[in-house]
mmCIF file of C-alpha atoms in Angstrom:
data_model
loop_
_atom_site.group_PDB
_atom_site.id
_atom_site.type_symbol
_atom_site.label_atom_id
_atom_site.label_comp_id
_atom_site.label_asym_id
_atom_site.label_seq_id
_atom_site.Cartn_x
_atom_site.Cartn_y
_atom_site.Cartn_z
ATOM 1 C CA ALA A 1 -0.512 -0.094 0.110
ATOM 2 C CA GLY A 2 3.115 2.409 0.923
ATOM 3 C CA GLN A 3 4.802 2.132 -2.601
ATOM 4 C CA ILE A 4 0.747 3.201 -4.091
ATOM 5 C CA VAL A 5 0.317 6.095 -1.698
ATOM 6 C CA PHE A 6 3.600 7.241 -3.055
ATOM 7 C CA SER A 7 2.979 6.597 -6.927
ATOM 8 C CA LYS A 8 -0.280 8.481 -6.329
ATOM 9 C CA LEU A 9 0.875 11.411 -4.424
ATOM 10 C CA ARG A 10 3.676 11.395 -7.843
ATOM 11 C CA GLU A 11 0.531 11.553 -10.488
ATOM 12 C CA ARG A 12 -0.570 14.747 -8.639
ATOM 13 C CA SER A 13 2.438 16.837 -7.959
ATOM 14 C CA ASP A 14 0.311 19.770 -8.625
ATOM 15 C CA GLN A 15 -1.283 19.188 -5.469
ATOM 16 C CA PHE A 16 2.015 17.156 -3.777
ATOM 17 C CA ALA A 17 5.883 17.202 -3.169
ATOM 18 C CA ALA A 18 6.197 13.628 -2.742
ATOM 19 C CA ARG A 19 8.987 11.566 -0.534
ATOM 20 C CA GLY A 20 8.965 8.546 0.247
ATOM 21 C CA LEU A 21 10.748 6.136 3.100
ATOM 22 C CA VAL A 22 12.037 3.041 2.578
ATOM 23 C CA ARG A 23 14.195 0.584 4.666
ATOM 24 C CA SER A 24 16.401 -0.527 1.901
ATOM 25 C CA GLU A 25 18.652 0.419 -1.198
ATOM 26 C CA GLU A 26 16.358 -2.676 -2.311
ATOM 27 C CA SER A 27 13.724 -0.948 -1.953
ATOM 28 C CA LYS A 28 14.288 1.985 -3.128
ATOM 29 C CA GLN A 29 14.950 0.933 -5.979
ATOM 30 C CA LYS A 30 11.815 -0.424 -6.805
ATOM 31 C CA ILE A 31 9.968 3.000 -6.652
ATOM 32 C CA GLY A 32 12.368 4.136 -8.851
ATOM 33 C CA GLY A 33 15.648 4.523 -6.507
ATOM 34 C CA ALA A 34 15.642 9.007 -6.959
ATOM 35 C CA ASP A 35 16.086 11.362 -4.788
ATOM 36 C CA ASP A 36 12.795 11.813 -3.037
ATOM 37 C CA VAL A 37 13.334 8.610 -1.420
ATOM 38 C CA TYR A 38 14.978 7.897 1.745
ATOM 39 C CA VAL A 39 16.641 5.126 2.997
ATOM 40 C CA ALA A 40 16.173 4.741 6.671
ATOM 41 C CA ASP A 41 15.332 2.162 10.030
ATOM 42 C CA ILE A 42 12.562 3.524 11.137
ATOM 43 C CA ARG A 43 13.433 2.075 14.441
ATOM 44 C CA GLU A 44 16.152 3.754 14.939
ATOM 45 C CA ALA A 45 15.304 7.399 15.664
ATOM 46 C CA GLU A 46 18.278 9.646 15.088
ATOM 47 C CA HIS A 47 17.419 7.957 11.652
ATOM 48 C CA LEU A 48 14.105 9.605 10.765
ATOM 49 C CA ALA A 49 15.027 13.571 11.194
ATOM 50 C CA PRO A 50 16.115 13.904 7.814
ATOM 51 C CA ALA A 51 13.254 12.301 5.992
ATOM 52 C CA VAL A 52 10.548 14.342 7.316
ATOM 53 C CA GLN A 53 12.625 18.359 7.642
ATOM 54 C CA GLY A 54 10.165 20.382 5.888
ATOM 55 C CA ALA A 55 7.404 18.016 5.808
ATOM 56 C CA ASP A 56 3.764 19.041 6.019
ATOM 57 C CA ALA A 57 2.371 15.705 6.070
ATOM 58 C CA LEU A 58 3.180 11.960 6.684
ATOM 59 C CA VAL A 59 1.622 8.586 5.806
ATOM 60 C CA ILE A 60 2.298 5.840 7.895
ATOM 61 C CA LEU A 61 1.961 2.521 6.215
ATOM 62 C CA THR A 62 4.880 0.627 8.204
ATOM 63 C CA SER A 63 3.977 -3.107 9.111
ATOM 64 C CA ALA A 64 5.591 -6.302 11.020
ATOM 65 C CA SER A 65 4.902 -9.185 7.945
ATOM 66 C CA PRO A 66 5.084 -12.807 9.489
ATOM 67 C CA LYS A 67 6.799 -14.880 7.408
ATOM 68 C CA MET A 68 5.211 -18.873 6.887
ATOM 69 C CA LYS A 69 7.698 -21.560 8.792
ATOM 70 C CA PRO A 70 8.649 -23.786 6.191
ATOM 71 C CA GLY A 71 7.868 -27.274 5.581
ATOM 72 C CA PHE A 72 3.907 -26.397 5.681
ATOM 73 C CA ASP A 73 2.334 -29.466 3.243
ATOM 74 C CA PRO A 74 -1.122 -28.336 2.775
ATOM 75 C CA THR A 75 -1.755 -31.545 1.025
ATOM 76 C CA LYS A 76 -1.946 -33.213 4.831
ATOM 77 C CA GLY A 77 -3.908 -31.023 6.604
ATOM 78 C CA GLY A 78 -3.345 -28.794 9.284
ATOM 79 C CA ARG A 79 -2.219 -24.683 9.688
ATOM 80 C CA PRO A 80 0.368 -23.149 8.657
ATOM 81 C CA GLU A 81 2.824 -21.786 11.482
ATOM 82 C CA PHE A 82 3.995 -18.095 11.465
ATOM 83 C CA TYR A 83 7.542 -16.709 12.504
ATOM 84 C CA TYR A 84 8.515 -13.112 12.586
ATOM 85 C CA GLU A 85 12.022 -12.428 11.797
ATOM 86 C CA ASP A 86 14.770 -11.238 14.664
ATOM 87 C CA GLY A 87 14.149 -7.888 15.395
ATOM 88 C CA ALA A 88 10.981 -7.015 12.924
ATOM 89 C CA TYR A 89 8.241 -8.028 15.218
ATOM 90 C CA PRO A 90 5.390 -6.284 15.461
ATOM 91 C CA GLU A 91 6.647 -4.448 19.485
ATOM 92 C CA GLN A 92 9.346 -3.379 17.457
ATOM 93 C CA VAL A 93 7.601 -2.216 13.725
ATOM 94 C CA ASP A 94 4.619 -1.756 14.267
ATOM 95 C CA TRP A 95 5.195 0.354 18.411
ATOM 96 C CA ILE A 96 8.810 1.261 17.890
ATOM 97 C CA GLY A 97 9.225 2.400 14.649
ATOM 98 C CA GLN A 98 5.854 4.204 14.053
ATOM 99 C CA LYS A 99 6.849 5.964 17.258
ATOM 100 C CA ASN A 100 9.699 6.906 16.324
ATOM 101 C CA GLN A 101 8.098 8.567 13.262
ATOM 102 C CA ILE A 102 5.804 9.621 14.972
ATOM 103 C CA ASP A 103 7.696 11.529 17.378
ATOM 104 C CA ALA A 104 9.785 12.504 14.319
ATOM 105 C CA ALA A 105 6.833 13.828 13.045
ATOM 106 C CA LYS A 106 6.302 16.258 15.199
ATOM 107 C CA ALA A 107 9.813 17.221 16.496
ATOM 108 C CA ALA A 108 9.505 18.752 12.538
ATOM 109 C CA GLY A 109 6.737 20.789 13.369
ATOM 110 C CA VAL A 110 4.259 18.011 10.737
ATOM 111 C CA LYS A 111 0.957 19.115 10.740
ATOM 112 C CA HIS A 112 -0.898 16.309 9.833
ATOM 113 C CA ILE A 113 -0.071 13.138 10.112
ATOM 114 C CA VAL A 114 -2.357 9.892 8.717
ATOM 115 C CA LEU A 115 -1.068 6.523 10.145
ATOM 116 C CA VAL A 116 -2.909 2.895 8.927
ATOM 117 C CA GLY A 117 -3.129 0.520 11.288
ATOM 118 C CA SER A 118 -5.571 -2.396 11.509
ATOM 119 C CA MET A 119 -9.127 -3.314 11.716
ATOM 120 C CA GLY A 120 -9.445 -6.088 14.537
ATOM 121 C CA GLY A 121 -8.066 -4.146 17.503
ATOM 122 C CA THR A 122 -10.880 -4.126 20.054
ATOM 123 C CA ASN A 123 -10.361 -8.062 20.352
ATOM 124 C CA PRO A 124 -7.034 -9.062 21.815
ATOM 125 C CA ASN A 125 -8.090 -12.448 21.144
ATOM 126 C CA HIS A 126 -8.134 -12.108 17.372
ATOM 127 C CA PRO A 127 -6.413 -14.697 15.930
ATOM 128 C CA LEU A 128 -3.654 -12.244 13.897
ATOM 129 C CA ASN A 129 -2.120 -11.841 17.126
ATOM 130 C CA SER A 130 -1.649 -15.270 17.848
ATOM 131 C CA LEU A 131 0.199 -15.164 15.066
ATOM 132 C CA GLY A 132 4.124 -15.829 15.285
ATOM 133 C CA ASN A 133 3.097 -14.877 18.934
ATOM 134 C CA GLY A 134 3.453 -11.380 17.615
ATOM 135 C CA ASN A 135 0.499 -9.261 19.011
ATOM 136 C CA ILE A 136 0.382 -7.631 16.331
ATOM 137 C CA LEU A 137 -3.065 -5.819 16.604
ATOM 138 C CA VAL A 138 -2.093 -5.597 20.047
ATOM 139 C CA TRP A 139 0.753 -3.379 18.966
ATOM 140 C CA LYS A 140 -0.909 -1.641 16.163
ATOM 141 C CA ARG A 141 -3.823 -0.217 18.579
ATOM 142 C CA LYS A 142 -0.751 1.298 21.128
ATOM 143 C CA SER A 143 1.151 3.566 18.205
ATOM 144 C CA GLU A 144 -3.209 4.272 16.965
ATOM 145 C CA GLN A 145 -3.517 6.176 20.771
ATOM 146 C CA TYR A 146 0.339 7.374 20.374
ATOM 147 C CA LEU A 147 -0.848 9.028 17.727
ATOM 148 C CA ALA A 148 -3.656 10.582 18.841
ATOM 149 C CA ASP A 149 -2.345 11.313 22.214
ATOM 150 C CA SER A 150 0.787 13.525 20.540
ATOM 151 C CA GLY A 151 -1.435 16.098 19.917
ATOM 152 C CA VAL A 152 -0.169 16.356 16.324
ATOM 153 C CA PRO A 153 -3.983 16.209 13.636
ATOM 154 C CA TYR A 154 -4.295 12.623 12.763
ATOM 155 C CA THR A 155 -6.117 10.898 10.792
ATOM 156 C CA ILE A 156 -6.156 7.192 11.756
ATOM 157 C CA ILE A 157 -7.172 4.472 8.593
ATOM 158 C CA ARG A 158 -8.249 1.119 10.128
ATOM 159 C CA PRO A 159 -8.567 -1.266 6.837
ATOM 160 C CA GLY A 160 -10.203 -4.480 6.506
ATOM 161 C CA GLY A 161 -8.289 -7.420 4.374
ATOM 162 C CA LEU A 162 -6.523 -6.127 1.624
ATOM 163 C CA GLN A 163 -6.909 -7.593 -1.115
ATOM 164 C CA ASP A 164 -4.681 -6.991 -4.827
ATOM 165 C CA LYS A 165 -8.019 -5.977 -6.902
ATOM 166 C CA ASP A 166 -8.319 -2.696 -8.432
ATOM 167 C CA GLY A 167 -9.064 0.395 -7.074
ATOM 168 C CA GLY A 168 -11.749 3.063 -8.101
ATOM 169 C CA VAL A 169 -14.676 0.797 -9.060
ATOM 170 C CA ARG A 170 -15.903 -0.113 -5.473
ATOM 171 C CA GLU A 171 -18.209 1.605 -2.799
ATOM 172 C CA LEU A 172 -16.211 2.272 0.133
ATOM 173 C CA ILE A 173 -17.443 2.119 3.799
ATOM 174 C CA VAL A 174 -16.640 3.764 6.600
ATOM 175 C CA GLY A 175 -17.209 2.770 10.210
ATOM 176 C CA LYS A 176 -15.869 1.830 13.812
ATOM 177 C CA ASP A 177 -15.419 -0.308 16.958
ATOM 178 C CA ASP A 178 -14.470 -3.253 14.908
ATOM 179 C CA GLU A 179 -18.592 -3.494 13.771
ATOM 180 C CA LEU A 180 -17.703 -4.210 10.468
ATOM 181 C CA LEU A 181 -15.760 -7.304 10.595
ATOM 182 C CA GLN A 182 -19.662 -8.758 11.794
ATOM 183 C CA THR A 183 -21.053 -8.279 7.960
ATOM 184 C CA ASP A 184 -20.172 -9.739 4.924
ATOM 185 C CA THR A 185 -18.561 -6.369 3.846
ATOM 186 C CA LYS A 186 -14.906 -5.953 5.756
ATOM 187 C CA ALA A 187 -11.983 -6.525 3.413
ATOM 188 C CA ILE A 188 -10.604 -3.438 0.255
ATOM 189 C CA PRO A 189 -8.268 -3.580 -2.552
ATOM 190 C CA ARG A 190 -4.903 -1.999 -0.895
ATOM 191 C CA ALA A 191 -5.236 0.370 -3.810
ATOM 192 C CA ASP A 192 -9.162 1.903 -2.774
ATOM 193 C CA VAL A 193 -6.807 2.236 1.030
ATOM 194 C CA ALA A 194 -3.648 4.035 -0.737
ATOM 195 C CA GLU A 195 -6.986 6.776 -2.406
ATOM 196 C CA VAL A 196 -8.400 7.622 1.174
ATOM 197 C CA CYS A 197 -4.817 8.101 2.746
ATOM 198 C CA VAL A 198 -4.102 10.748 -0.398
ATOM 199 C CA GLN A 199 -7.695 12.358 0.110
ATOM 200 C CA ALA A 200 -7.259 12.184 4.226
ATOM 201 C CA LEU A 201 -4.407 14.854 3.315
ATOM 202 C CA GLN A 202 -6.894 17.107 1.998
ATOM 203 C CA TYR A 203 -9.847 17.058 4.074
ATOM 204 C CA GLU A 204 -9.893 19.089 6.984
ATOM 205 C CA GLU A 205 -13.163 16.984 8.330
ATOM 206 C CA VAL A 206 -11.285 14.508 8.864
ATOM 207 C CA LYS A 207 -8.429 15.687 11.052
ATOM 208 C CA PHE A 208 -8.688 14.039 15.083
ATOM 209 C CA LYS A 209 -10.527 11.646 13.440
ATOM 210 C CA ALA A 210 -10.190 6.949 13.431
ATOM 211 C CA PHE A 211 -12.608 4.762 11.576
ATOM 212 C CA ASP A 212 -12.154 1.047 9.756
ATOM 213 C CA LEU A 213 -12.860 0.969 5.961
ATOM 214 C CA ALA A 214 -14.274 -1.589 3.723
ATOM 215 C CA SER A 215 -15.791 -2.212 0.363
ATOM 216 C CA LYS A 216 -18.838 -3.277 -0.917
ATOM 217 C CA PRO A 217 -18.048 -5.892 -3.770
ATOM 218 C CA GLU A 218 -17.401 -4.958 -7.239
ATOM 219 C CA GLY A 219 -20.742 -4.908 -8.925
ATOM 220 C CA GLU A 220 -23.249 -3.621 -5.780
ATOM 221 C CA GLY A 221 -23.023 -0.467 -4.503
ATOM 222 C CA THR A 222 -21.986 2.975 -6.048
ATOM 223 C CA PRO A 223 -17.913 3.483 -6.517
ATOM 224 C CA THR A 224 -16.956 6.274 -4.647
ATOM 225 C CA LYS A 225 -15.882 9.271 -5.586
ATOM 226 C CA ASP A 226 -16.873 11.613 -3.216
ATOM 227 C CA PHE A 227 -14.556 11.740 -0.141
ATOM 228 C CA LYS A 228 -15.923 14.519 1.432
ATOM 229 C CA ALA A 229 -18.525 12.741 2.039
ATOM 230 C CA LEU A 230 -16.657 9.576 3.046
ATOM 231 C CA PHE A 231 -14.990 11.250 5.794
ATOM 232 C CA SER A 232 -17.977 13.575 7.107
ATOM 233 C CA GLN A 233 -19.653 9.986 7.751
ATOM 234 C CA VAL A 234 -17.118 9.305 10.736
ATOM 235 C CA THR A 235 -18.094 10.212 14.084
ATOM 236 C CA ALA A 236 -15.512 8.253 16.326
ATOM 237 C CA ARG A 237 -12.110 10.816 17.334
ATOM 238 C CA PHE A 238 -10.203 6.939 18.221
#
């Protein structure tokens, strides 16, 4: 989703001067390798200042990602096991890494932080927390709370299950407190999450707000074009 946000911001160069922040030279080359892409480790607070210096807004899309343990054979039934690499557990990436970004942005005078978290954070027993013993939603929730308490104008977006499908062709739905998880519409294309991030930078209505985000299946409802109307439905501050 981060790559998509970056390319969307670049495409709208009349509105935005975009910078990217990636963790490796390899990732930098993947998104064009230009001077406007910074390489830094979000777990090291002192590395982040140059990337946010002079920025008006920051969109945070970093996340730990579990890996499947080798040797899983789907033909034998059972469930695959997952693990996180050393140093890349949710506590280090989703908590310390996001906290570092928020602190660096606040110190640099950034006026708006958009943070992409996840649905499911109201339930400590959510199955995602047991993956690799990472408690990923617990740590995401902690960084969301840290941002909400930071004093910096914020927008917290908690998408449902991410899909690699076309964006811009579905009706988007906002909710709160994981209510959407009880419905059939709890997934959303990554491209739509990215578009909502970019749109959130443009509307005062969505500052100091937090919301769950999902989409209707393609072909149901009307594709969302009016983001001001979508954001005006959001009432929750956290």
